CSV table of C-alpha atoms and ligand atoms in Angstrom, one decimal:
chain,number,residue,atom,x,y,z
A,1,MET,CA,17.9,-35.8,-6.1
A,2,THR,CA,14.5,-34.4,-6.1
A,3,GLN,CA,14.7,-30.6,-6.9
A,4,THR,CA,12.1,-28.6,-5.4
A,5,THR,CA,11.0,-25.6,-7.3
A,6,PRO,CA,9.4,-22.7,-5.2
A,7,ALA,CA,5.9,-22.5,-5.3
A,8,PRO,CA,4.1,-20.3,-7.9
A,9,ALA,CA,3.1,-17.0,-6.2
A,10,PRO,CA,-0.4,-16.8,-5.1
A,11,SER,CA,-2.5,-14.8,-7.3
A,12,PRO,CA,-3.3,-11.4,-5.4
A,13,ILE,CA,-7.2,-12.2,-5.8
A,14,VAL,CA,-6.7,-15.4,-3.2
A,15,THR,CA,-5.1,-12.6,-1.0
A,16,ALA,CA,-8.0,-10.0,-1.6
A,17,HIS,CA,-10.4,-12.9,-1.2
A,18,ALA,CA,-9.0,-13.9,2.2
A,19,GLN,CA,-8.7,-10.5,3.8
A,20,LEU,CA,-12.6,-9.7,3.0
A,21,ALA,CA,-13.7,-13.4,4.3
A,22,ALA,CA,-11.7,-12.3,7.7
A,23,ALA,CA,-13.6,-8.7,7.8
A,24,VAL,CA,-17.1,-10.2,7.0
A,25,ARG,CA,-16.6,-13.1,9.7
A,26,HIS,CA,-15.6,-10.5,11.8
A,27,LEU,CA,-18.6,-8.5,11.3
A,28,GLY,CA,-20.8,-11.4,11.4
A,29,TYR,CA,-22.4,-11.1,8.0
A,30,ASP,CA,-24.1,-13.8,6.1
A,31,GLU,CA,-23.0,-15.7,3.1
A,32,GLY,CA,-25.1,-13.6,0.6
A,33,THR,CA,-23.7,-10.4,2.0
A,34,HIS,CA,-20.2,-11.8,1.6
A,35,GLN,CA,-20.7,-13.1,-2.2
A,36,HIS,CA,-22.4,-9.8,-3.1
A,37,LEU,CA,-19.3,-7.9,-1.7
A,38,ALA,CA,-16.7,-10.4,-3.5
A,39,THR,CA,-18.4,-10.5,-6.6
A,40,PRO,CA,-17.4,-7.4,-9.1
A,41,ARG,CA,-20.1,-5.2,-10.7
A,42,ARG,CA,-19.0,-5.6,-14.2
A,43,GLU,CA,-15.7,-6.7,-16.2
A,44,LEU,CA,-14.8,-5.9,-19.8
A,45,HIS,CA,-12.2,-7.9,-21.5
A,46,VAL,CA,-11.2,-6.2,-24.7
A,47,ALA,CA,-8.5,-6.9,-27.6
A,48,VAL,CA,-6.5,-4.2,-28.3
A,49,PRO,CA,-4.0,-4.4,-31.4
A,50,LEU,CA,-1.3,-2.6,-32.5
A,51,ARG,CA,0.4,-1.8,-35.7
A,52,THR,CA,4.0,-1.1,-34.5
A,53,ASP,CA,6.4,1.5,-35.7
A,54,SER,CA,8.0,-1.2,-37.8
A,55,GLY,CA,4.8,-2.6,-39.3
A,56,GLU,CA,4.1,-5.7,-37.6
A,57,LEU,CA,0.8,-6.4,-36.0
A,58,ARG,CA,0.7,-7.2,-32.5
A,59,MET,CA,-2.1,-8.5,-29.9
A,60,PHE,CA,-2.6,-7.2,-26.4
A,61,HIS,CA,-5.3,-8.0,-23.7
A,62,GLY,CA,-7.0,-5.4,-22.1
A,63,TYR,CA,-9.3,-5.3,-19.2
A,64,ARG,CA,-11.1,-3.0,-17.0
A,65,VAL,CA,-13.1,-4.3,-13.7
A,66,GLN,CA,-15.8,-2.2,-11.8
A,67,HIS,CA,-15.5,-4.2,-8.5
A,68,ASN,CA,-18.2,-2.0,-6.8
A,69,ILE,CA,-19.9,1.0,-7.5
A,70,SER,CA,-22.4,1.6,-4.4
A,71,ARG,CA,-21.1,4.7,-2.9
A,72,GLY,CA,-20.2,6.4,-6.2
A,73,PRO,CA,-18.3,6.2,-9.4
A,74,GLY,CA,-15.7,3.5,-10.0
A,75,LYS,CA,-12.2,5.0,-9.6
A,76,GLY,CA,-9.2,2.9,-10.1
A,77,GLY,CA,-5.8,3.3,-12.3
A,78,LEU,CA,-4.8,2.0,-15.4
A,79,ARG,CA,-1.6,-0.9,-15.3
A,80,PHE,CA,0.5,-1.4,-18.5
A,81,HIS,CA,2.6,-4.8,-17.2
A,82,PRO,CA,3.0,-7.9,-18.8
A,83,ASP,CA,2.0,-9.8,-16.0
A,84,VAL,CA,-1.6,-8.3,-15.8
A,85,ASP,CA,-4.4,-10.7,-16.0
A,86,ILE,CA,-8.0,-10.7,-15.0
A,87,GLU,CA,-7.8,-12.1,-11.7
A,88,GLU,CA,-5.0,-9.1,-10.8
A,89,VAL,CA,-7.2,-6.6,-12.4
A,90,ARG,CA,-10.3,-7.8,-10.2
A,91,ALA,CA,-8.0,-8.0,-7.1
A,92,LEU,CA,-6.5,-4.3,-7.6
A,93,ALA,CA,-10.4,-3.2,-8.4
A,94,MET,CA,-11.5,-4.7,-4.8
A,95,TRP,CA,-8.7,-3.0,-3.2
A,96,MET,CA,-9.8,0.3,-4.6
A,97,THR,CA,-13.5,-0.4,-3.4
A,98,TRP,CA,-12.4,-0.5,0.0
A,99,LYS,CA,-9.4,2.3,-0.3
A,100,CYS,CA,-12.3,4.8,-1.1
A,101,ALA,CA,-14.3,4.1,1.7
A,102,VAL,CA,-11.8,4.2,4.3
A,103,VAL,CA,-10.5,7.2,3.5
A,104,ASP,CA,-14.4,8.1,3.0
A,105,ILE,CA,-14.4,9.4,-0.4
A,106,PRO,CA,-18.0,9.0,-2.8
A,107,TYR,CA,-16.2,6.4,-5.3
A,108,GLY,CA,-16.7,2.8,-5.7
A,109,GLY,CA,-13.7,0.9,-6.7
A,110,ALA,CA,-12.4,-0.2,-10.2
A,111,LYS,CA,-9.3,-1.1,-12.2
A,112,GLY,CA,-7.5,-1.7,-15.7
A,113,GLY,CA,-4.7,-3.0,-17.3
A,114,VAL,CA,-3.2,-4.0,-20.4
A,115,THR,CA,-0.6,-7.0,-20.8
A,116,ILE,CA,1.9,-5.5,-22.4
A,117,ASP,CA,5.9,-4.2,-21.4
A,118,PRO,CA,5.7,-0.5,-22.0
A,119,ARG,CA,9.1,-0.4,-21.5
A,120,GLY,CA,9.7,-2.5,-25.1
A,121,TYR,CA,7.3,0.0,-26.9
A,122,SER,CA,7.9,3.7,-28.2
A,123,GLN,CA,5.7,6.4,-26.9
A,124,ALA,CA,3.7,6.6,-30.6
A,125,GLU,CA,2.9,2.8,-30.1
A,126,LEU,CA,1.9,3.3,-26.6
A,127,GLU,CA,-0.3,6.3,-27.5
A,128,ARG,CA,-1.8,4.0,-29.9
A,129,VAL,CA,-2.7,1.2,-27.5
A,130,THR,CA,-3.8,3.8,-25.2
A,131,ARG,CA,-6.1,5.0,-27.3
A,132,ARG,CA,-7.6,1.7,-28.8
A,133,TYR,CA,-7.7,0.6,-25.3
A,134,THR,CA,-9.7,3.8,-24.2
A,135,SER,CA,-12.0,3.5,-27.3
A,136,GLU,CA,-13.1,-0.1,-26.5
A,137,ILE,CA,-14.1,0.3,-23.0
A,138,MET,CA,-15.5,3.4,-23.8
A,139,PRO,CA,-19.0,2.0,-22.7
A,140,LEU,CA,-17.8,1.8,-19.0
A,141,ILE,CA,-16.0,5.0,-18.7
A,142,GLY,CA,-17.0,8.5,-18.1
A,143,PRO,CA,-17.1,11.4,-15.2
A,144,GLY,CA,-19.8,10.1,-13.5
A,145,THR,CA,-19.3,6.3,-13.8
A,146,ASP,CA,-15.4,5.2,-13.8
A,147,ILE,CA,-12.5,7.3,-13.7
A,148,MET,CA,-9.3,6.3,-14.4
A,149,ALA,CA,-5.6,7.5,-13.1
A,150,PRO,CA,-2.1,6.0,-13.5
A,151,ASP,CA,-0.8,3.1,-12.1
A,152,MET,CA,2.4,1.0,-12.8
A,153,GLY,CA,3.6,1.2,-16.4
A,154,THR,CA,1.1,4.5,-17.3
A,155,ASP,CA,2.0,8.1,-16.4
A,156,GLU,CA,0.3,11.7,-17.1
A,157,GLN,CA,0.9,11.6,-20.6
A,158,THR,CA,-1.3,8.3,-20.8
A,159,MET,CA,-4.1,9.9,-19.0
A,160,ALA,CA,-4.1,12.9,-21.3
A,161,TRP,CA,-4.3,10.5,-24.4
A,162,VAL,CA,-7.3,8.8,-22.8
A,163,MET,CA,-9.0,12.0,-21.8
A,164,ASP,CA,-8.6,13.1,-25.5
A,165,THR,CA,-9.4,9.9,-26.9
A,166,TYR,CA,-12.9,10.0,-24.8
A,167,SER,CA,-13.4,13.5,-25.1
A,168,VAL,CA,-13.0,13.7,-28.9
A,169,ALA,CA,-15.7,10.8,-29.1
A,170,GLN,CA,-18.0,12.7,-26.9
A,171,GLY,CA,-17.4,16.1,-29.0
A,172,HIS,CA,-16.3,18.2,-26.1
A,173,THR,CA,-13.4,18.4,-23.3
A,174,ILE,CA,-14.2,16.6,-20.4
A,175,PRO,CA,-11.4,16.5,-17.9
A,176,ALA,CA,-13.1,14.7,-15.3
A,177,VAL,CA,-12.9,11.2,-16.9
A,178,VAL,CA,-9.4,10.6,-15.4
A,179,THR,CA,-7.4,12.2,-12.8
A,180,GLY,CA,-3.6,12.2,-12.8
A,181,LYS,CA,-3.4,14.3,-15.9
A,182,PRO,CA,-0.9,17.2,-16.9
A,183,ILE,CA,-1.6,20.2,-15.0
A,184,ALA,CA,-2.0,21.8,-18.3
A,185,LEU,CA,-5.4,20.0,-18.6
A,186,GLY,CA,-6.6,20.4,-15.2
A,187,GLY,CA,-4.7,18.2,-13.2
A,188,SER,CA,-4.3,19.0,-9.6
A,189,LEU,CA,-1.3,20.5,-7.9
A,190,GLY,CA,0.3,17.8,-5.7
A,191,ARG,CA,-1.2,15.1,-7.6
A,192,ALA,CA,2.1,13.2,-8.7
A,193,THR,CA,3.6,13.2,-5.3
A,194,ALA,CA,0.3,12.8,-3.3
A,195,THR,CA,0.5,8.9,-3.1
A,196,SER,CA,3.8,9.5,-1.5
A,197,ALA,CA,2.8,11.9,0.5
A,198,GLY,CA,0.1,10.0,2.0
A,199,VAL,CA,2.6,7.2,2.4
A,200,VAL,CA,5.0,9.9,4.5
A,201,HIS,CA,1.7,11.1,6.8
A,202,VAL,CA,1.1,7.7,7.5
A,203,THR,CA,4.6,6.5,8.7
A,204,ASP,CA,4.6,9.7,10.5
A,205,SER,CA,1.1,9.0,12.6
A,206,ALA,CA,2.3,5.5,12.9
A,207,LEU,CA,5.9,6.7,14.5
A,208,ARG,CA,4.2,9.2,16.8
A,209,GLU,CA,2.2,6.7,18.1
A,210,GLN,CA,5.5,4.6,19.4
A,211,GLY,CA,6.8,8.2,20.4
A,212,GLN,CA,9.4,8.6,17.5
A,213,SER,CA,9.5,10.8,14.5
A,214,ILE,CA,10.7,10.8,10.7
A,215,GLU,CA,13.8,12.9,11.7
A,216,GLY,CA,16.7,10.5,12.0
A,217,ARG,CA,14.4,7.3,11.1
A,218,THR,CA,16.5,4.5,8.7
A,219,VAL,CA,14.1,3.5,5.3
A,220,ALA,CA,14.5,1.4,2.8
A,221,VAL,CA,12.3,1.5,-0.3
A,222,GLN,CA,11.7,-1.5,-2.9
A,223,GLY,CA,10.6,0.2,-6.3
A,224,PHE,CA,11.9,3.5,-7.6
A,225,GLY,CA,9.0,4.5,-9.7
A,226,LYS,CA,6.2,7.0,-9.3
A,227,VAL,CA,5.6,6.1,-5.9
A,228,GLY,CA,8.7,4.8,-4.2
A,229,SER,CA,11.0,7.5,-5.7
A,230,HIS,CA,8.8,10.5,-4.4
A,231,ALA,CA,8.4,8.7,-1.1
A,232,ALA,CA,12.3,8.5,-0.8
A,233,GLN,CA,12.9,12.1,-1.7
A,234,ILE,CA,10.2,13.4,1.1
A,235,PHE,CA,11.4,10.7,3.6
A,236,ALA,CA,14.8,12.5,3.1
A,237,ALA,CA,14.1,15.8,3.1
A,238,ARG,CA,12.1,15.3,6.3
A,239,GLY,CA,15.4,14.2,7.6
A,240,ALA,CA,15.1,10.4,7.4
A,241,ARG,CA,18.3,8.5,6.0
A,242,ILE,CA,17.5,6.4,3.0
A,243,VAL,CA,19.5,3.5,3.2
A,244,ALA,CA,18.3,1.4,0.1
A,245,VAL,CA,16.4,1.5,-2.5
A,246,SER,CA,15.5,-0.7,-5.6
A,247,ASP,CA,13.5,-1.3,-8.9
A,248,VAL,CA,13.0,-4.0,-11.2
A,249,ASP,CA,16.4,-4.7,-12.3
A,250,GLY,CA,18.4,-4.5,-8.8
A,251,GLY,CA,19.0,-2.4,-5.7
A,252,VAL,CA,21.8,-0.1,-4.1
A,253,ARG,CA,22.3,0.2,-0.5
A,254,ALA,CA,24.5,2.6,1.8
A,255,ASP,CA,24.3,2.7,5.6
A,256,GLY,CA,25.2,6.2,5.9
A,257,GLY,CA,22.3,7.2,3.7
A,258,LEU,CA,22.1,7.3,-0.6
A,259,ASP,CA,22.8,10.8,-1.9
A,260,MET,CA,19.0,11.4,-3.1
A,261,ALA,CA,19.8,14.1,-5.4
A,262,ARG,CA,23.1,12.1,-7.3
A,263,LEU,CA,20.5,9.1,-7.2
A,264,LEU,CA,17.9,10.7,-9.4
A,265,GLU,CA,20.7,12.1,-11.3
A,266,HIS,CA,21.7,8.7,-12.0
A,267,VAL,CA,18.2,7.1,-12.4
A,268,ALA,CA,17.4,10.0,-15.3
A,269,ALA,CA,20.6,9.3,-17.1
A,270,THR,CA,20.4,5.6,-16.9
A,271,GLY,CA,16.5,4.7,-16.4
A,272,THR,CA,17.4,2.5,-13.3
A,273,VAL,CA,19.0,3.0,-9.6
A,274,VAL,CA,21.5,-0.2,-10.6
A,275,GLY,CA,25.1,0.8,-11.0
A,276,PHE,CA,24.8,3.6,-8.9
A,277,ASP,CA,28.1,4.7,-7.4
A,278,GLY,CA,27.2,5.9,-4.1
A,279,GLY,CA,26.1,2.5,-2.9
A,280,ASP,CA,26.7,-1.1,-2.8
A,281,PRO,CA,24.5,-3.3,-5.0
A,282,ILE,CA,22.0,-5.3,-3.2
A,283,THR,CA,19.2,-7.7,-4.8
A,284,ASN,CA,15.5,-6.7,-3.7
A,285,ALA,CA,15.4,-9.9,-1.4
A,286,ASP,CA,18.5,-7.9,0.2
A,287,LEU,CA,16.9,-4.9,-0.2
A,288,LEU,CA,13.5,-6.5,2.1
A,289,ALA,CA,16.0,-7.7,4.6
A,290,VAL,CA,17.9,-4.8,5.3
A,291,ASP,CA,18.1,-3.7,9.3
A,292,VAL,CA,16.0,-0.5,9.2
A,293,ASP,CA,13.4,1.3,10.9
A,294,VAL,CA,10.9,1.5,8.4
A,295,LEU,CA,10.4,-0.6,5.2
A,296,VAL,CA,8.3,0.4,2.1
A,297,PRO,CA,7.5,-1.9,-0.7
A,298,ALA,CA,6.4,0.5,-3.6
A,299,ALA,CA,6.5,-2.0,-6.6
A,300,THR,CA,4.3,-4.9,-7.0
A,301,GLU,CA,2.3,-7.8,-5.6
A,302,ASN,CA,3.4,-10.4,-3.1
A,303,VAL,CA,6.8,-9.5,-2.7
A,304,LEU,CA,6.7,-10.0,0.9
A,305,ASP,CA,5.3,-13.8,1.2
A,306,GLU,CA,6.2,-16.8,3.8
A,307,THR,CA,9.6,-16.7,2.9
A,308,THR,CA,10.8,-13.0,2.4
A,309,ALA,CA,8.6,-12.0,5.5
A,310,GLN,CA,11.0,-14.4,7.8
A,311,ALA,CA,13.7,-12.1,7.0
A,312,VAL,CA,12.2,-8.6,7.6
A,313,GLN,CA,14.0,-6.5,10.3
A,314,ALA,CA,12.5,-3.4,9.7
A,315,ARG,CA,10.0,-2.2,13.0
A,316,LEU,CA,7.5,-0.8,10.7
A,317,VAL,CA,6.4,-1.5,7.3
A,318,VAL,CA,4.2,1.1,5.0
A,319,GLU,CA,2.6,-0.4,1.9
A,320,GLY,CA,3.4,2.0,-1.0
A,321,ALA,CA,2.0,-0.7,-3.2
A,322,ASN,CA,-1.2,-2.5,-3.6
A,323,GLY,CA,-1.2,-6.1,-2.2
A,324,PRO,CA,2.7,-6.3,-1.7
A,325,THR,CA,1.9,-8.9,1.3
A,326,THR,CA,0.6,-12.5,1.5
A,327,PRO,CA,-1.7,-13.4,4.2
A,328,GLU,CA,1.0,-15.6,5.4
A,329,ALA,CA,3.4,-13.1,5.4
A,330,ASP,CA,1.0,-10.9,7.4
A,331,ALA,CA,0.9,-13.4,10.2
A,332,ILE,CA,4.7,-13.9,10.2
A,333,MET,CA,5.3,-10.1,10.6
A,334,ALA,CA,2.5,-9.9,13.1
A,335,LYS,CA,4.4,-12.7,15.5
A,336,ASN,CA,7.6,-10.9,14.9
A,337,GLY,CA,6.2,-7.4,16.4
A,338,ILE,CA,6.5,-5.7,12.9
A,339,THR,CA,3.7,-3.3,12.4
A,340,VAL,CA,2.1,-3.2,8.8
A,341,VAL,CA,0.3,-0.1,7.7
A,342,PRO,CA,-1.6,-1.7,4.9
A,343,ASP,CA,-1.9,-0.6,1.3
A,344,ILE,CA,-5.8,0.4,1.5
A,345,LEU,CA,-4.9,3.3,3.9
A,346,ALA,CA,-1.2,3.7,3.2
A,347,ASN,CA,-1.2,4.6,-0.4
A,348,ALA,CA,-4.6,6.1,-0.5
A,349,GLY,CA,-3.1,9.8,-0.6
A,350,GLY,CA,-3.3,9.3,-4.3
A,351,VAL,CA,-7.0,8.5,-4.6
A,352,VAL,CA,-7.7,11.6,-2.4
A,353,VAL,CA,-5.8,14.2,-4.3
A,354,SER,CA,-7.5,12.1,-7.6
A,355,TYR,CA,-10.5,13.2,-5.9
A,356,PHE,CA,-9.7,16.5,-5.1
A,357,GLU,CA,-8.7,16.7,-9.4
A,358,TRP,CA,-12.2,15.5,-10.1
A,359,VAL,CA,-14.3,18.1,-7.7
A,360,GLN,CA,-12.0,20.9,-9.0
A,361,ALA,CA,-12.7,19.7,-12.7
A,362,HIS,CA,-16.5,19.7,-11.7
A,363,GLN,CA,-16.0,22.9,-10.1
A,364,ALA,CA,-13.7,24.3,-13.2
A,365,TYR,CA,-11.8,26.2,-10.2
A,366,TRP,CA,-8.5,25.0,-9.2
A,367,TRP,CA,-7.3,24.8,-5.4
A,368,THR,CA,-3.4,26.0,-4.5
A,369,ALA,CA,-0.6,23.6,-3.6
A,370,PRO,CA,-1.1,24.2,-0.3
A,371,GLU,CA,-4.8,23.8,0.0
A,372,ILE,CA,-4.2,20.4,-1.3
A,373,ALA,CA,-1.5,19.4,0.8
A,374,GLU,CA,-3.3,20.5,3.8
A,375,ARG,CA,-6.7,18.6,2.9
A,376,LEU,CA,-4.5,15.6,1.9
A,377,GLU,CA,-2.5,15.7,5.6
A,378,HIS,CA,-6.3,16.1,7.5
A,379,ARG,CA,-8.2,13.2,4.9
A,380,MET,CA,-5.0,11.0,5.9
A,381,ALA,CA,-4.6,12.1,9.6
A,382,THR,CA,-8.2,11.4,10.0
A,383,ALA,CA,-8.1,7.9,8.5
A,384,TYR,CA,-4.9,6.6,10.1
A,385,VAL,CA,-6.9,7.9,13.3
A,386,ASP,CA,-10.0,5.8,12.8
A,387,VAL,CA,-8.1,2.8,11.6
A,388,ALA,CA,-5.3,2.7,14.8
A,389,GLU,CA,-8.4,3.2,17.4
A,390,HIS,CA,-10.8,0.6,15.7
A,391,ALA,CA,-7.9,-2.0,15.4
A,392,SER,CA,-6.9,-1.0,19.5
A,393,ARG,CA,-10.8,-1.2,20.3
A,394,GLU,CA,-11.6,-4.5,18.6
A,395,GLY,CA,-7.6,-6.0,19.0
A,396,LEU,CA,-7.1,-6.2,15.2
A,397,SER,CA,-4.5,-5.6,13.4
A,398,LEU,CA,-4.0,-2.2,11.3
A,399,ARG,CA,-5.0,-4.0,8.1
A,400,GLU,CA,-8.0,-6.3,9.7
A,401,ALA,CA,-9.2,-2.8,11.0
A,402,ALA,CA,-9.2,-1.0,7.6
A,403,LEU,CA,-10.9,-3.6,5.8
A,404,VAL,CA,-13.7,-3.9,8.6
A,405,ILE,CA,-14.2,-0.1,8.6
A,406,ALA,CA,-14.1,-0.1,4.7
A,407,VAL,CA,-16.3,-3.1,4.0
A,408,LYS,CA,-18.9,-2.0,6.7
A,409,ARG,CA,-19.2,1.1,4.5
A,410,VAL,CA,-19.7,-0.5,1.4
A,411,ALA,CA,-22.1,-3.2,3.1
A,412,GLU,CA,-24.3,-0.4,4.5
A,413,ALA,CA,-24.5,1.6,1.0
A,414,HIS,CA,-25.7,-1.7,-0.3
A,415,LYS,CA,-28.4,-2.3,2.5
A,416,ILE,CA,-29.5,1.6,2.7
A,417,ARG,CA,-29.9,1.4,-1.4
A,418,GLY,CA,-31.5,-2.0,-1.4
A,419,LEU,CA,-31.7,-4.5,-4.0
A,420,TYR,CA,-33.5,-3.5,-7.2
A,421,PRO,CA,-36.1,-5.0,-8.8
B,501,NAD,P1,5.7,2.8,-11.7
B,501,NAD,O1,5.6,2.0,-12.6
B,501,NAD,O2,6.3,4.2,-11.8
B,501,NAD,O3,7.3,2.1,-10.5
B,501,NAD,C1,7.3,1.1,-10.6
B,501,NAD,C2,8.4,0.5,-9.6
B,501,NAD,O4,8.8,-0.6,-9.2
B,501,NAD,C3,9.7,0.8,-11.0
B,501,NAD,O5,10.5,1.3,-10.4
B,501,NAD,C4,9.8,-0.9,-11.1
B,501,NAD,O6,11.1,-1.0,-11.7
B,501,NAD,C5,9.7,-1.4,-10.1
B,501,NAD,N1,9.3,-2.8,-10.0
B,501,NAD,C6,8.4,-3.6,-10.8
B,501,NAD,N2,8.6,-4.7,-10.5
B,501,NAD,C7,9.3,-4.9,-9.3
B,501,NAD,C8,9.9,-6.0,-8.9
B,501,NAD,N3,9.2,-7.3,-8.7
B,501,NAD,N4,10.7,-5.9,-7.8
B,501,NAD,C9,11.3,-4.5,-7.5
B,501,NAD,N5,10.8,-3.8,-8.2
B,501,NAD,C10,10.2,-3.6,-9.2
B,501,NAD,O7,4.5,2.3,-11.0
B,501,NAD,P2,4.0,3.2,-9.6
B,501,NAD,O8,2.7,3.9,-9.7
B,501,NAD,O9,4.9,3.7,-8.5
B,501,NAD,O10,3.3,2.2,-9.0
B,501,NAD,C11,3.9,1.0,-7.6
B,501,NAD,C12,3.0,0.3,-6.5
B,501,NAD,O11,2.4,1.5,-6.0
B,501,NAD,C13,1.8,-0.5,-7.3
B,501,NAD,O12,1.7,-1.5,-6.8
B,501,NAD,C14,0.5,0.6,-7.8
B,501,NAD,O13,-0.4,0.0,-8.0
B,501,NAD,C15,0.8,1.3,-6.4
B,501,NAD,N6,0.2,2.5,-6.6
B,501,NAD,C16,0.4,3.5,-6.9
B,501,NAD,C17,-0.3,4.6,-7.0
B,501,NAD,C18,-0.3,5.7,-7.8
B,501,NAD,O14,-0.1,6.9,-7.8
B,501,NAD,N7,0.8,5.7,-8.6
B,501,NAD,C19,-1.4,5.1,-6.2
B,501,NAD,C20,-1.5,3.8,-5.1
B,501,NAD,C21,-0.7,2.8,-5.6
């Protein structure tokens, strides 16, 4: 009997390159311009040694990639995850370039990562890893060159350590070197929930186009971290029914709606949605196939592939995560009449409020929560309309339209600036 093993998931860089190639074809650019847009501007691979609390020496690999800095400083998160490698960081940096361009903020795209499972280490160990990594990539980062933010496995405490390490090395306090900082260090009101708020704003825009509203819709959310958990709460607060959620350990489903307050208490006590007694256990594969109005993948890359996409029953998929959908899955969902709001638009709320945080740090003047919320909503709504109008005018999917708009903005910056020498 021959045993078939599932094909390995494609590297996210394969997806990112395929998306760029399609946009370049649509725009009619030559191969030289294509390669210029595809090639990362700078990459750094660093060794990150850690002396563990028990005295052992462990080695990790760290990366920082600046994909493009033609429209402004590099901007992008720092990921701590065991699957981090240079190709993933390259893909995430490229998506940051397009994301900043599609919401029209004056940044390029960058990303960083350390190949570590943060769940296996103490806070003191994670602080040492963060400080050593920051010190190693110091030549690349700075408030006018490359600005970090939290991503998977990192949080506002991580950003505080990065900011402190950088500031101590420079001899004075430089809050604008990171965003997603604690409020006490100059973080912005609304940053912690900005990505999720943006996910809900674009869902609202997409539903309105179909003559619907968030109230009364059913929603499933994969990933119950910074993006997924806040998105679920905001959806619920706006009258949607959260029928399924999951994290890396598994999921839970209740067709009548999950009690969010009790679920959050359970997660605070146990660290996972698994075992919540207000619903039935489901797997991550089940979650993607639940019959809901809105599916929000908010965990990691490649979860919607040619197999899982066939099972999606949601009418609308809103990508909280970066790169959750492979090109094959995109084609299947398009054929099945499912609208996909792409990552570079759907989860851009985080970088928009990061931009606000950076502006506030430069001004040393902080805005109120309503000011942040209003400006975020305006930015997201404007970007959604730009993308949706472009899509219907050119007969493109929302993803294709978002990429075409973004790639064109970056290519124009290259063209106007010219080549040096
Ligand atoms: P996080 O570390 O706070 O949470 C990640 C969640 O996903 C956790 O619940 C984890 O258990 C779950 N998860 C991880 N692997 C999984 C898997 N294979 N299957 C199911 N669940 C899995 O990270 P986050 O900041 O919420 O980021 C989630 C996604 O959103 C990432 O793709 C990230 O790049 C993207 N994103 C984050 C931000 C932000 O502001 N934090 C902004 C834009 C995009």
